[in-house]
Amino acid sequence: MASSGNKNINAKLVLLGDVGAGKSSLVLRFVKGQFIEFQESTIGAAFFSQTVAVNDATVKFEIWDTAGQERYHSLAPMYYRGAAAAIIVYDITNQASFDRAKKWVQELQAQGNPNMVMALAGNKSDLLDSRKVATEEAQTYANENGLFFMETSAKTATNVNDIFYEIAKRLPRLQQAPNPSGMVLVDRPAERAAAASCCS
Amino acid sequence: MMYGGSGTQSRRDLAIEYQAQIPTLRPSIHARRANMTVKFQDLYGFTVEGNVDDVNVLNEVREKVRQQGKVWWALEAEKGANWYLEGHISTTLKSSLKISSLVNAITLKKLIRGGIPPNLRPRVWFSLSGAAKKKSTVPESYYNDLTSAVEDKVTSATKQIDHDLPRTFPGHPWLDTPEGHAALRRVLVGYSFRDSDVGYCQGLNYVAALLLLVMKTEEEAFWMLAVLLENVLVNDCYTNNLSGCHVEQRVFKDLLTKKCPRIAAHLEALDFDVSLVCTEWFLCLFSKSLPSETTLRVWDVLFYEGAKVLFNVALAIFKINEEKLLMAHQVGDVINIIQRSTHHLFDPDELLTVAFDQIGFMTTTTISKQRKKQEPAVMAELDQRIRRLNSNSNDK
């Protein structure tokens, strides 16, 4: 649950999505600014933390990157319980992963924290030639379900920081903030600045 | 494994490549002064990062392994090859009260907790775990027939296995080669057809990979995997909804409350569910968390004493970090404490002494009763989740 204290907020965030959609890659890009072609497969879930600044507040994300294989889904409630935010990830080159993403959205709508900020990430946006899920289709679905949507690429870093930053801005605790602009706090500013802009 | 935090990057910048093909590692005087992180390969070819103290610990461990080897070989010379089988059979069948067998059994348990020397491991594991017996019940050609029969089949299990091969200990000098991938594939695909209830579950890739490194022959690694899933671990740890794993997690939470009440109370106050860190331990049998020799020392005892050992070890990891954990006030800190600790447990005895001497005795019978007690609740919870999800999708 997002908790405030001197404008420092801790927010639990969970990543859900089909196997191989790129959940771990998105996190690795966001937290360490790296991309690795073959990431160790995640078992249960892996934990990371990263801080972003929004206006005069800082949001420390406690990120749970979950395993994608179907049978691991029975563990998911442990990770999304009390989460302030979720990123549901699918692979734009794989229609089945988009269908799976919709199921996650349904589950969170039914079981998750009602104030949860939900983002839909169409990952691997660099693989345009193999695209199977149209941007408009995902955007429409997102609009209908109250999610915000971005296409991301962990490989090229496109929209990766942006999606986390957008989430931070939308956290209920920050909603009253007067000036909706800010920056990502980083140790390697050059890399972060290379992140492309939002496409939603 | 990775964890967040700003310290990681600077340590990586300082890291110097350090290959340790020689038995004793000698960090340079510069590394000592700067308290640098060095990278080196451990006994099983895994790249490890640690500071100079870690390297010293590893050198001590290598020496202890050598000493332990002498003890085992001396016993073999005195009692004859495969003497350990005699002690084991008499304790399991309780058919013989021969003093020599009892002495052997007690000696053996103590010896195994002290560690099986790496060069004896394949033989001792294969006999004591029951893998040899399992193999002896089927025709000699079973493994070859199985693997060649299923080689070209495509199932959801084989697709998942192929996806995971390059993601299993990437960068390992043998596992991450075409040869290593092919061997791991044959073992996992073969097993997925042997037991279609399990098929393939992520996590088994790490377990099978480590078995391949230890057992030397692929066929023996396959039988070790079979005995592990069919006899050593609880049922349904890896099947469709991981119900066995859910049961183990509940049993573990109860044990933590009993054995480490201060930690359990503190973590509960932080709203920290210990399964967040323990699930991976139980599914990968610590292979993704502990250094390789420490993991294998846990497995030495696991194959001889059974799955209850996993509880001893998991409790010990919390116990070792008790003071630090009680000071932690954020979920992230708890996880970092645990992960840093597990990654640096280069001295297996540090962990196993706590696991077996300080945690206190737990019998397999007690644990089995606990499991029985938790099963209905787990089943109800899993059923309820599925029913809720179904009714939810019917609404749409």
GROMACS .gro file of N, CA and C in nm, chain A residues 51-186:
model
  408
   51THR      N    1   1.360   0.446  -0.710
   51THR     CA    2   1.292   0.568  -0.666
   51THR      C    3   1.276   0.665  -0.781
   52VAL      N    4   1.159   0.725  -0.791
   52VAL     CA    5   1.141   0.833  -0.889
   52VAL      C    6   1.092   0.957  -0.814
   53ALA      N    7   1.124   1.073  -0.870
   53ALA     CA    8   1.079   1.198  -0.809
   53ALA      C    9   0.966   1.256  -0.891
   54VAL      N   10   0.862   1.296  -0.824
   54VAL     CA   11   0.750   1.362  -0.889
   54VAL      C   12   0.728   1.492  -0.813
   55ASN      N   13   0.745   1.603  -0.882
   55ASN     CA   14   0.737   1.733  -0.815
   55ASN      C   15   0.831   1.734  -0.694
   56ASP      N   16   0.776   1.764  -0.575
   56ASP     CA   17   0.865   1.767  -0.459
   56ASP      C   18   0.851   1.641  -0.374
   57ALA      N   19   0.794   1.538  -0.433
   57ALA     CA   20   0.781   1.412  -0.359
   57ALA      C   21   0.867   1.304  -0.425
   58THR      N   22   0.905   1.205  -0.348
   58THR     CA   23   0.973   1.091  -0.409
   58THR      C   24   0.890   0.965  -0.385
   59VAL      N   25   0.885   0.884  -0.487
   59VAL     CA   26   0.811   0.758  -0.478
   59VAL      C   27   0.912   0.645  -0.488
   60LYS      N   28   0.918   0.564  -0.382
   60LYS     CA   29   1.006   0.448  -0.388
   60LYS      C   30   0.921   0.326  -0.424
   61PHE      N   31   0.945   0.276  -0.546
   61PHE     CA   32   0.871   0.159  -0.589
   61PHE      C   33   0.934   0.033  -0.531
   62GLU      N   34   0.849  -0.049  -0.469
   62GLU     CA   35   0.892  -0.183  -0.428
   62GLU      C   36   0.831  -0.277  -0.530
   63ILE      N   37   0.914  -0.325  -0.619
   63ILE     CA   38   0.864  -0.392  -0.740
   63ILE      C   39   0.871  -0.544  -0.727
   64TRP      N   40   0.760  -0.608  -0.752
   64TRP     CA   41   0.756  -0.755  -0.756
   64TRP      C   42   0.738  -0.799  -0.900
   65ASP      N   43   0.841  -0.864  -0.950
   65ASP     CA   44   0.841  -0.912  -1.087
   65ASP      C   45   0.807  -1.061  -1.081
   66THR      N   46   0.689  -1.097  -1.128
   66THR     CA   47   0.639  -1.233  -1.103
   66THR      C   48   0.673  -1.330  -1.216
   67ALA      N   49   0.668  -1.459  -1.184
   67ALA     CA   50   0.693  -1.564  -1.284
   67ALA      C   51   0.572  -1.576  -1.375
   68GLY      N   52   0.596  -1.604  -1.503
   68GLY     CA   53   0.486  -1.601  -1.600
   68GLY      C   54   0.416  -1.734  -1.625
   69GLN      N   55   0.481  -1.845  -1.593
   69GLN     CA   56   0.422  -1.975  -1.629
   69GLN      C   57   0.287  -1.992  -1.560
   70GLU      N   58   0.192  -2.047  -1.636
   70GLU     CA   59   0.052  -2.059  -1.591
   70GLU      C   60   0.039  -2.109  -1.447
   71ARG      N   61   0.111  -2.216  -1.413
   71ARG     CA   62   0.088  -2.274  -1.281
   71ARG      C   63   0.134  -2.182  -1.168
   72TYR      N   64   0.217  -2.085  -1.200
   72TYR     CA   65   0.260  -1.990  -1.097
   72TYR      C   66   0.152  -1.887  -1.063
   73HIS      N   67   0.048  -1.885  -1.145
   73HIS     CA   68  -0.054  -1.783  -1.121
   73HIS      C   69  -0.122  -1.799  -0.985
   74SER      N   70  -0.120  -1.922  -0.934
   74SER     CA   71  -0.182  -1.942  -0.803
   74SER      C   72  -0.106  -1.868  -0.693
   75LEU      N   73   0.017  -1.827  -0.722
   75LEU     CA   74   0.095  -1.753  -0.622
   75LEU      C   75   0.069  -1.602  -0.630
   76ALA      N   76   0.011  -1.559  -0.742
   76ALA     CA   77   0.003  -1.415  -0.770
   76ALA      C   78  -0.063  -1.332  -0.658
   77PRO      N   79  -0.170  -1.380  -0.594
   77PRO     CA   80  -0.234  -1.295  -0.492
   77PRO      C   81  -0.137  -1.246  -0.385
   78MET      N   82  -0.040  -1.329  -0.352
   78MET     CA   83   0.060  -1.289  -0.252
   78MET      C   84   0.135  -1.163  -0.297
   79TYR      N   85   0.157  -1.152  -0.427
   79TYR     CA   86   0.235  -1.039  -0.477
   79TYR      C   87   0.148  -0.916  -0.502
   80TYR      N   88   0.021  -0.934  -0.544
   80TYR     CA   89  -0.059  -0.813  -0.571
   80TYR      C   90  -0.139  -0.768  -0.449
   81ARG      N   91  -0.139  -0.848  -0.344
   81ARG     CA   92  -0.210  -0.808  -0.222
   81ARG      C   93  -0.149  -0.678  -0.168
   82GLY      N   94  -0.232  -0.577  -0.153
   82GLY     CA   95  -0.183  -0.451  -0.098
   82GLY      C   96  -0.101  -0.368  -0.196
   83ALA      N   97  -0.099  -0.408  -0.324
   83ALA     CA   98  -0.018  -0.332  -0.420
   83ALA      C   99  -0.088  -0.200  -0.455
   84ALA      N  100  -0.009  -0.094  -0.467
   84ALA     CA  101  -0.063   0.036  -0.505
   84ALA      C  102  -0.073   0.048  -0.657
   85ALA      N  103   0.004  -0.035  -0.726
   85ALA     CA  104   0.008  -0.025  -0.871
   85ALA      C  105   0.041  -0.159  -0.935
   86ALA      N  106   0.000  -0.174  -1.060
   86ALA     CA  107   0.033  -0.295  -1.134
   86ALA      C  108   0.065  -0.258  -1.278
   87ILE      N  109   0.162  -0.326  -1.335
   87ILE     CA  110   0.185  -0.315  -1.479
   87ILE      C  111   0.154  -0.452  -1.539
   88ILE      N  112   0.059  -0.454  -1.630
   88ILE     CA  113   0.025  -0.579  -1.697
   88ILE      C  114   0.094  -0.576  -1.832
   89VAL      N  115   0.180  -0.672  -1.854
   89VAL     CA  116   0.267  -0.669  -1.971
   89VAL      C  117   0.224  -0.774  -2.072
   90TYR      N  118   0.218  -0.734  -2.199
   90TYR     CA  119   0.205  -0.833  -2.305
   90TYR      C  120   0.308  -0.803  -2.412
   91ASP      N  121   0.321  -0.896  -2.505
   91ASP     CA  122   0.420  -0.886  -2.611
   91ASP      C  123   0.343  -0.851  -2.738
   92ILE      N  124   0.374  -0.738  -2.802
   92ILE     CA  125   0.294  -0.694  -2.917
   92ILE      C  126   0.302  -0.792  -3.034
   93THR      N  127   0.400  -0.884  -3.028
   93THR     CA  128   0.413  -0.982  -3.137
   93THR      C  129   0.342  -1.113  -3.105
   94ASN      N  130   0.263  -1.114  -2.998
   94ASN     CA  131   0.203  -1.241  -2.953
   94ASN      C  132   0.061  -1.216  -2.904
   95GLN      N  133  -0.038  -1.256  -2.986
   95GLN     CA  134  -0.178  -1.230  -2.954
   95GLN      C  135  -0.219  -1.299  -2.824
   96ALA      N  136  -0.167  -1.422  -2.802
   96ALA     CA  137  -0.204  -1.497  -2.681
   96ALA      C  138  -0.162  -1.421  -2.555
   97SER      N  139  -0.052  -1.351  -2.563
   97SER     CA  140  -0.007  -1.278  -2.444
   97SER      C  141  -0.099  -1.160  -2.415
   98PHE      N  142  -0.162  -1.106  -2.519
   98PHE     CA  143  -0.259  -0.997  -2.499
   98PHE      C  144  -0.386  -1.051  -2.434
   99ASP      N  145  -0.429  -1.169  -2.480
   99ASP     CA  146  -0.546  -1.232  -2.417
   99ASP      C  147  -0.519  -1.261  -2.270
  100ARG      N  148  -0.398  -1.307  -2.244
  100ARG     CA  149  -0.359  -1.337  -2.106
  100ARG      C  150  -0.360  -1.207  -2.022
  101ALA      N  151  -0.316  -1.099  -2.083
  101ALA     CA  152  -0.313  -0.970  -2.012
  101ALA      C  153  -0.454  -0.930  -1.970
  102LYS      N  154  -0.552  -0.953  -2.059
  102LYS     CA  155  -0.690  -0.918  -2.026
  102LYS      C  156  -0.738  -0.997  -1.905
  103LYS      N  157  -0.696  -1.124  -1.897
  103LYS     CA  158  -0.735  -1.205  -1.782
  103LYS      C  159  -0.676  -1.148  -1.653
  104TRP      N  160  -0.554  -1.102  -1.662
  104TRP     CA  161  -0.492  -1.041  -1.543
  104TRP      C  162  -0.571  -0.917  -1.500
  105VAL      N  163  -0.612  -0.838  -1.600
  105VAL     CA  164  -0.686  -0.716  -1.568
  105VAL      C  165  -0.815  -0.753  -1.494
  106GLN      N  166  -0.884  -0.856  -1.547
  106GLN     CA  167  -1.007  -0.902  -1.481
  106GLN      C  168  -0.980  -0.945  -1.338
  107GLU      N  169  -0.873  -1.021  -1.320
  107GLU     CA  170  -0.844  -1.070  -1.186
  107GLU      C  171  -0.816  -0.955  -1.090
  108LEU      N  172  -0.739  -0.858  -1.136
  108LEU     CA  173  -0.707  -0.744  -1.049
  108LEU      C  174  -0.831  -0.661  -1.019
  109GLN      N  175  -0.918  -0.646  -1.121
  109GLN     CA  176  -1.041  -0.569  -1.098
  109GLN      C  177  -1.127  -0.637  -0.992
  110ALA      N  178  -1.124  -0.771  -0.992
  110ALA     CA  179  -1.208  -0.845  -0.898
  110ALA      C  180  -1.142  -0.858  -0.761
  111GLN      N  181  -1.012  -0.875  -0.758
  111GLN     CA  182  -0.946  -0.912  -0.632
  111GLN      C  183  -0.852  -0.805  -0.577
  112GLY      N  184  -0.806  -0.717  -0.661
  112GLY     CA  185  -0.700  -0.625  -0.618
  112GLY      C  186  -0.754  -0.510  -0.536
  113ASN      N  187  -0.662  -0.431  -0.490
  113ASN     CA  188  -0.694  -0.309  -0.418
  113ASN      C  189  -0.771  -0.216  -0.513
  114PRO      N  190  -0.890  -0.168  -0.472
  114PRO     CA  191  -0.974  -0.090  -0.563
  114PRO      C  192  -0.910   0.040  -0.613
  115ASN      N  193  -0.817   0.094  -0.536
  115ASN     CA  194  -0.750   0.217  -0.581
  115ASN      C  195  -0.625   0.191  -0.661
  116MET      N  196  -0.602   0.067  -0.696
  116MET     CA  197  -0.478   0.032  -0.764
  116MET      C  198  -0.466   0.104  -0.898
  117VAL      N  199  -0.348   0.160  -0.923
  117VAL     CA  200  -0.321   0.222  -1.053
  117VAL      C  201  -0.275   0.111  -1.146
  118MET      N  202  -0.348   0.094  -1.258
  118MET     CA  203  -0.313  -0.015  -1.349
  118MET      C  204  -0.264   0.039  -1.482
  119ALA      N  205  -0.151  -0.016  -1.524
  119ALA     CA  206  -0.096   0.022  -1.653
  119ALA      C  207  -0.087  -0.100  -1.742
  120LEU      N  208  -0.115  -0.079  -1.870
  120LEU     CA  209  -0.101  -0.187  -1.967
  120LEU      C  210   0.020  -0.154  -2.054
  121ALA      N  211   0.115  -0.248  -2.059
  121ALA     CA  212   0.237  -0.224  -2.136
  121ALA      C  213   0.244  -0.322  -2.252
  122GLY      N  214   0.241  -0.271  -2.376
  122GLY     CA  215   0.262  -0.354  -2.495
  122GLY      C  216   0.411  -0.353  -2.523
  123ASN      N  217   0.480  -0.456  -2.477
  123ASN     CA  218   0.626  -0.456  -2.483
  123ASN      C  219   0.677  -0.512  -2.617
  124LYS      N  220   0.805  -0.494  -2.639
  124LYS     CA  221   0.875  -0.533  -2.762
  124LYS      C  222   0.830  -0.446  -2.880
  125SER      N  223   0.806  -0.319  -2.852
  125SER     CA  224   0.759  -0.228  -2.956
  125SER      C  225   0.866  -0.205  -3.063
  126ASP      N  226   0.988  -0.251  -3.036
  126ASP     CA  227   1.092  -0.240  -3.139
  126ASP      C  228   1.073  -0.343  -3.251
  127LEU      N  229   0.994  -0.450  -3.222
  127LEU     CA  230   0.975  -0.556  -3.322
  127LEU      C  231   0.852  -0.527  -3.408
  128LEU      N  232   0.852  -0.412  -3.473
  128LEU     CA  233   0.734  -0.368  -3.547
  128LEU      C  234   0.693  -0.465  -3.658
  129ASP      N  235   0.793  -0.527  -3.722
  129ASP     CA  236   0.763  -0.614  -3.835
  129ASP      C  237   0.684  -0.737  -3.795
  130SER      N  238   0.697  -0.777  -3.669
  130SER     CA  239   0.626  -0.899  -3.626
  130SER      C  240   0.501  -0.866  -3.545
  131ARG      N  241   0.458  -0.742  -3.548
  131ARG     CA  242   0.344  -0.702  -3.466
  131ARG      C  243   0.219  -0.785  -3.495
  132LYS      N  244   0.153  -0.828  -3.385
  132LYS     CA  245   0.028  -0.903  -3.399
  132LYS      C  246  -0.088  -0.830  -3.331
  133VAL      N  247  -0.054  -0.742  -3.236
  133VAL     CA  248  -0.159  -0.672  -3.162
  133VAL      C  249  -0.154  -0.524  -3.201
  134ALA      N  250  -0.263  -0.477  -3.261
  134ALA     CA  251  -0.266  -0.338  -3.309
  134ALA      C  252  -0.271  -0.242  -3.190
  135THR      N  253  -0.202  -0.129  -3.206
  135THR     CA  254  -0.199  -0.029  -3.100
  135THR      C  255  -0.341   0.016  -3.064
  136GLU      N  256  -0.424   0.038  -3.169
  136GLU     CA  257  -0.560   0.090  -3.146
  136GLU      C  258  -0.642  -0.008  -3.063
  137GLU      N  259  -0.625  -0.138  -3.094
  137GLU     CA  260  -0.700  -0.240  -3.022
  137GLU      C  261  -0.668  -0.234  -2.872
  138ALA      N  262  -0.540  -0.225  -2.841
  138ALA     CA  263  -0.497  -0.222  -2.701
  138ALA      C  264  -0.542  -0.092  -2.634
  139GLN      N  265  -0.531   0.018  -2.711
  139GLN     CA  266  -0.570   0.148  -2.656
  139GLN      C  267  -0.719   0.150  -2.623
  140THR      N  268  -0.800   0.096  -2.713
  140THR     CA  269  -0.944   0.089  -2.689
  140THR      C  270  -0.974   0.006  -2.565
  141TYR      N  271  -0.908  -0.110  -2.559
  141TYR     CA  272  -0.930  -0.197  -2.443
  141TYR      C  273  -0.892  -0.123  -2.314
  142ALA      N  274  -0.780  -0.054  -2.317
  142ALA     CA  275  -0.732   0.017  -2.199
  142ALA      C  276  -0.832   0.125  -2.157
  143ASN      N  277  -0.881   0.200  -2.256
  143ASN     CA  278  -0.978   0.307  -2.226
  143ASN      C  279  -1.103   0.250  -2.160
  144GLU      N  280  -1.152   0.140  -2.218
  144GLU     CA  281  -1.275   0.080  -2.166
  144GLU      C  282  -1.259   0.030  -2.024
  145ASN      N  283  -1.135  -0.004  -1.986
  145ASN     CA  284  -1.114  -0.065  -1.856
  145ASN      C  285  -1.041   0.024  -1.755
  146GLY      N  286  -1.028   0.151  -1.792
  146GLY     CA  287  -0.969   0.245  -1.698
  146GLY      C  288  -0.821   0.222  -1.670
  147LEU      N  289  -0.750   0.171  -1.771
  147LEU     CA  290  -0.605   0.153  -1.755
  147LEU      C  291  -0.537   0.262  -1.833
  148PHE      N  292  -0.413   0.292  -1.802
  148PHE     CA  293  -0.344   0.374  -1.901
  148PHE      C  294  -0.246   0.283  -1.975
  149PHE      N  295  -0.221   0.320  -2.100
  149PHE     CA  296  -0.156   0.227  -2.192
  149PHE      C  297  -0.034   0.292  -2.257
  150MET      N  298   0.071   0.214  -2.268
  150MET     CA  299   0.188   0.257  -2.343
  150MET      C  300   0.248   0.137  -2.412
  151GLU      N  301   0.307   0.161  -2.529
  151GLU     CA  302   0.388   0.055  -2.588
  151GLU      C  303   0.532   0.082  -2.548
  152THR      N  304   0.599  -0.023  -2.503
  152THR     CA  305   0.732  -0.007  -2.446
  152THR      C  306   0.831  -0.097  -2.519
  153SER      N  307   0.957  -0.065  -2.504
  153SER     CA  308   1.060  -0.158  -2.549
  153SER      C  309   1.171  -0.160  -2.444
  154ALA      N  310   1.183  -0.272  -2.377
  154ALA     CA  311   1.291  -0.283  -2.278
  154ALA      C  312   1.425  -0.282  -2.351
  155LYS      N  313   1.423  -0.329  -2.476
  155LYS     CA  314   1.548  -0.338  -2.552
  155LYS      C  315   1.603  -0.200  -2.586
  156THR      N  316   1.515  -0.111  -2.637
  156THR     CA  317   1.562   0.021  -2.676
  156THR      C  318   1.537   0.125  -2.567
  157ALA      N  319   1.472   0.086  -2.460
  157ALA     CA  320   1.440   0.173  -2.345
  157ALA      C  321   1.319   0.264  -2.372
  158THR      N  322   1.256   0.251  -2.488
  158THR     CA  323   1.143   0.336  -2.521
  158THR      C  324   1.030   0.324  -2.418
  159ASN      N  325   0.992   0.436  -2.362
  159ASN     CA  326   0.878   0.445  -2.271
  159ASN      C  327   0.892   0.368  -2.140
  160VAL      N  328   1.008   0.315  -2.112
  160VAL     CA  329   1.020   0.233  -1.991
  160VAL      C  330   1.014   0.322  -1.866
  161ASN      N  331   1.099   0.422  -1.861
  161ASN     CA  332   1.093   0.511  -1.745
  161ASN      C  333   0.960   0.584  -1.740
  162ASP      N  334   0.909   0.616  -1.858
  162ASP     CA  335   0.784   0.693  -1.867
  162ASP      C  336   0.668   0.620  -1.801
  163ILE      N  337   0.663   0.489  -1.821
  163ILE     CA  338   0.547   0.417  -1.768
  163ILE      C  339   0.553   0.415  -1.615
  164PHE      N  340   0.671   0.399  -1.562
  164PHE     CA  341   0.683   0.402  -1.415
  164PHE      C  342   0.655   0.543  -1.362
  165TYR      N  343   0.701   0.641  -1.436
  165TYR     CA  344   0.680   0.778  -1.393
  165TYR      C  345   0.532   0.816  -1.397
  166GLU      N  346   0.465   0.770  -1.504
  166GLU     CA  347   0.320   0.794  -1.516
  166GLU      C  348   0.245   0.733  -1.398
  167ILE      N  349   0.288   0.612  -1.361
  167ILE     CA  350   0.224   0.545  -1.248
  167ILE      C  351   0.244   0.628  -1.122
  168ALA      N  352   0.367   0.672  -1.102
  168ALA     CA  353   0.397   0.750  -0.981
  168ALA      C  354   0.305   0.871  -0.972
  169LYS      N  355   0.287   0.940  -1.086
  169LYS     CA  356   0.203   1.061  -1.089
  169LYS      C  357   0.058   1.030  -1.053
  170ARG      N  358   0.014   0.911  -1.093
  170ARG     CA  359  -0.128   0.877  -1.074
  170ARG      C  360  -0.158   0.814  -0.938
  171LEU      N  361  -0.057   0.790  -0.858
  171LEU     CA  362  -0.085   0.731  -0.727
  171LEU      C  363  -0.176   0.824  -0.648
  172PRO      N  364  -0.281   0.770  -0.586
  172PRO     CA  365  -0.378   0.855  -0.516
  172PRO      C  366  -0.311   0.955  -0.421
  173ARG      N  367  -0.204   0.916  -0.357
  173ARG     CA  368  -0.141   1.004  -0.259
  173ARG      C  369  -0.079   1.126  -0.324
  174LEU      N  370  -0.053   1.116  -0.454
  174LEU     CA  371   0.011   1.229  -0.522
  174LEU      C  372  -0.089   1.309  -0.605
  175GLN      N  373  -0.213   1.263  -0.610
  175GLN     CA  374  -0.312   1.326  -0.696
  175GLN      C  375  -0.329   1.474  -0.672
  176GLN      N  376  -0.316   1.516  -0.547
  176GLN     CA  377  -0.338   1.657  -0.514
  176GLN      C  378  -0.220   1.745  -0.554
  177ALA      N  379  -0.111   1.685  -0.596
  177ALA     CA  380   0.008   1.764  -0.628
  177ALA      C  381  -0.025   1.872  -0.730
  178PRO      N  382   0.016   1.997  -0.706
  178PRO     CA  383  -0.025   2.108  -0.789
  178PRO      C  384   0.035   2.109  -0.929
  179ASN      N  385   0.158   2.068  -0.943
  179ASN     CA  386   0.226   2.085  -1.071
  179ASN      C  387   0.269   1.950  -1.127
  180PRO      N  388   0.195   1.899  -1.225
  180PRO     CA  389   0.222   1.763  -1.269
  180PRO      C  390   0.342   1.749  -1.362
  181SER      N  391   0.455   1.792  -1.315
  181SER     CA  392   0.575   1.767  -1.394
  181SER      C  393   0.685   1.725  -1.298
  182GLY      N  394   0.783   1.657  -1.348
  182GLY     CA  395   0.888   1.611  -1.258
  182GLY      C  396   0.995   1.539  -1.335
  183MET      N  397   1.082   1.475  -1.262
  183MET     CA  398   1.189   1.404  -1.330
  183MET      C  399   1.220   1.274  -1.258
  184VAL      N  400   1.288   1.186  -1.330
  184VAL     CA  401   1.327   1.059  -1.270
  184VAL      C  402   1.462   1.080  -1.201
  185LEU      N  403   1.469   1.038  -1.076
  185LEU     CA  404   1.595   1.046  -1.002
  185LEU      C  405   1.684   0.931  -1.045
  186VAL      N  406   1.804   0.962  -1.089
  186VAL     CA  407   1.888   0.853  -1.140
  186VAL      C  408   2.033   0.871  -1.100
   0.00000   0.00000   0.00000
